[in-house]
């Protein structure tokens, strides 16, 4: 396992990789969810090929404008990243020349 620290808290995580797809399981926010320290959940999903799509139909290779047309105004935007916040999660689209190169859904550490 690997470890992430924030403030006084240390969290454990495991990364699992497949071609074009990875999942991080971790115990982040275990206290806030009233979970045991050794209970892991999926807390990050990363997509790097166009075999997978978001629930709104966005996939690798689409453009920055297509993201905004589907998801609306982002929480943050720059030339390399467009991000949307939903409750305690962030959906990020990593860009290169305004084209999506990866999509990351991540639970934020509280």
Coordinates of C-alpha atoms in Angstrom, one line a residue:
X1 CA 0.0 0.0 0.0
X2 CA 0.9 3.7 -0.4
X3 CA 0.1 6.6 1.9
X4 CA -1.3 10.1 1.5
X5 CA -1.1 12.6 4.3
X6 CA -3.2 15.7 4.9
X7 CA -2.8 17.6 8.2
X8 CA -2.7 15.1 11.0
X9 CA -4.3 12.3 9.0
X10 CA -2.6 9.6 7.0
X11 CA -4.6 7.5 4.5
X12 CA -3.8 4.3 2.7
X13 CA -4.4 3.5 -1.0
X14 CA -3.8 0.9 -3.7
X15 CA -3.7 1.6 -7.4
X16 CA -4.9 -1.0 -10.0
X17 CA -4.1 -0.5 -13.7
X18 CA -5.5 -1.8 -16.9
X19 CA -4.9 -0.6 -20.4
X20 CA -6.5 2.9 -20.6
X21 CA -8.1 2.6 -17.1
X22 CA -7.1 2.7 -13.5
X23 CA -8.8 2.6 -10.2
X24 CA -7.6 3.8 -6.8
X25 CA -9.1 2.2 -3.7
X26 CA -8.4 4.0 -0.5
X27 CA -9.6 4.7 3.0
X28 CA -9.7 8.5 2.6
X29 CA -12.3 10.3 4.7
X30 CA -12.9 7.1 6.7
X31 CA -13.6 9.0 9.8
X32 CA -16.1 11.3 8.1
X33 CA -17.9 8.2 6.7
X34 CA -17.7 6.4 10.1
X35 CA -15.7 3.6 8.5
X36 CA -13.0 1.3 9.8
X37 CA -9.4 2.4 9.0
X38 CA -9.0 -0.8 7.0
X39 CA -12.1 -0.4 4.8
X40 CA -11.3 0.6 1.3
X41 CA -13.6 2.2 -1.3
X42 CA -13.0 3.3 -4.9
X43 CA -12.0 6.9 -4.6
X44 CA -10.4 7.6 -8.0
X45 CA -11.1 6.5 -11.5
X46 CA -8.8 7.5 -14.4
X47 CA -9.5 7.0 -18.0
X48 CA -6.9 7.4 -20.8
X49 CA -8.5 5.9 -23.9
X50 CA -11.7 6.3 -25.8
X51 CA -13.2 2.9 -24.8
X52 CA -14.8 4.5 -21.8
X53 CA -17.2 7.5 -21.5
X54 CA -18.7 9.6 -18.8
X55 CA -22.3 9.4 -18.0
X56 CA -22.9 12.4 -20.2
X57 CA -21.1 10.9 -23.2
X58 CA -17.7 12.6 -23.1
X59 CA -14.7 10.5 -24.0
X60 CA -11.0 10.8 -24.8
X61 CA -10.4 12.7 -28.0
X62 CA -13.3 15.1 -27.7
X63 CA -12.7 18.9 -27.5
X64 CA -12.7 21.4 -24.7
X65 CA -15.8 23.1 -26.3
X66 CA -17.7 19.8 -26.3
X67 CA -17.0 19.3 -22.6
X68 CA -18.4 22.8 -21.8
X69 CA -21.4 22.3 -24.1
X70 CA -22.3 19.1 -22.2
X71 CA -21.3 20.0 -18.6
X72 CA -21.7 23.8 -18.6
X73 CA -19.5 26.3 -17.0
X74 CA -16.6 24.6 -15.1
X75 CA -15.5 25.2 -11.5
X76 CA -12.0 25.8 -12.9
X77 CA -10.5 26.0 -16.3
X78 CA -7.0 26.6 -17.8
X79 CA -5.3 25.5 -20.9
X80 CA -4.5 22.0 -19.5
X81 CA -7.5 21.2 -17.3
X82 CA -11.3 21.7 -17.0
X83 CA -12.7 20.7 -13.6
X84 CA -16.2 20.3 -12.2
X85 CA -17.1 19.8 -8.5
X86 CA -20.0 17.5 -7.4
X87 CA -20.5 17.3 -3.6
X88 CA -17.1 15.8 -2.4
X89 CA -15.9 14.8 -5.9
X90 CA -14.0 16.4 -8.7
X91 CA -14.4 15.5 -12.4
X92 CA -11.3 16.7 -14.3
X93 CA -10.6 16.6 -18.0
X94 CA -6.9 16.9 -18.8
X95 CA -6.3 18.6 -22.1
X96 CA -3.6 18.8 -24.7
X97 CA -4.2 21.4 -27.5
X98 CA -7.8 21.6 -26.4
X99 CA -8.3 17.8 -26.8
X100 CA -9.1 15.5 -23.9
X101 CA -6.2 13.2 -23.0
X102 CA -7.5 11.8 -19.7
X103 CA -10.6 12.0 -17.5
X104 CA -10.3 11.7 -13.7
X105 CA -13.1 11.3 -11.2
X106 CA -11.6 11.8 -7.7
X107 CA -13.0 11.9 -4.2
X108 CA -11.6 14.9 -2.4
X109 CA -9.9 14.6 1.0
X110 CA -12.0 16.4 3.6

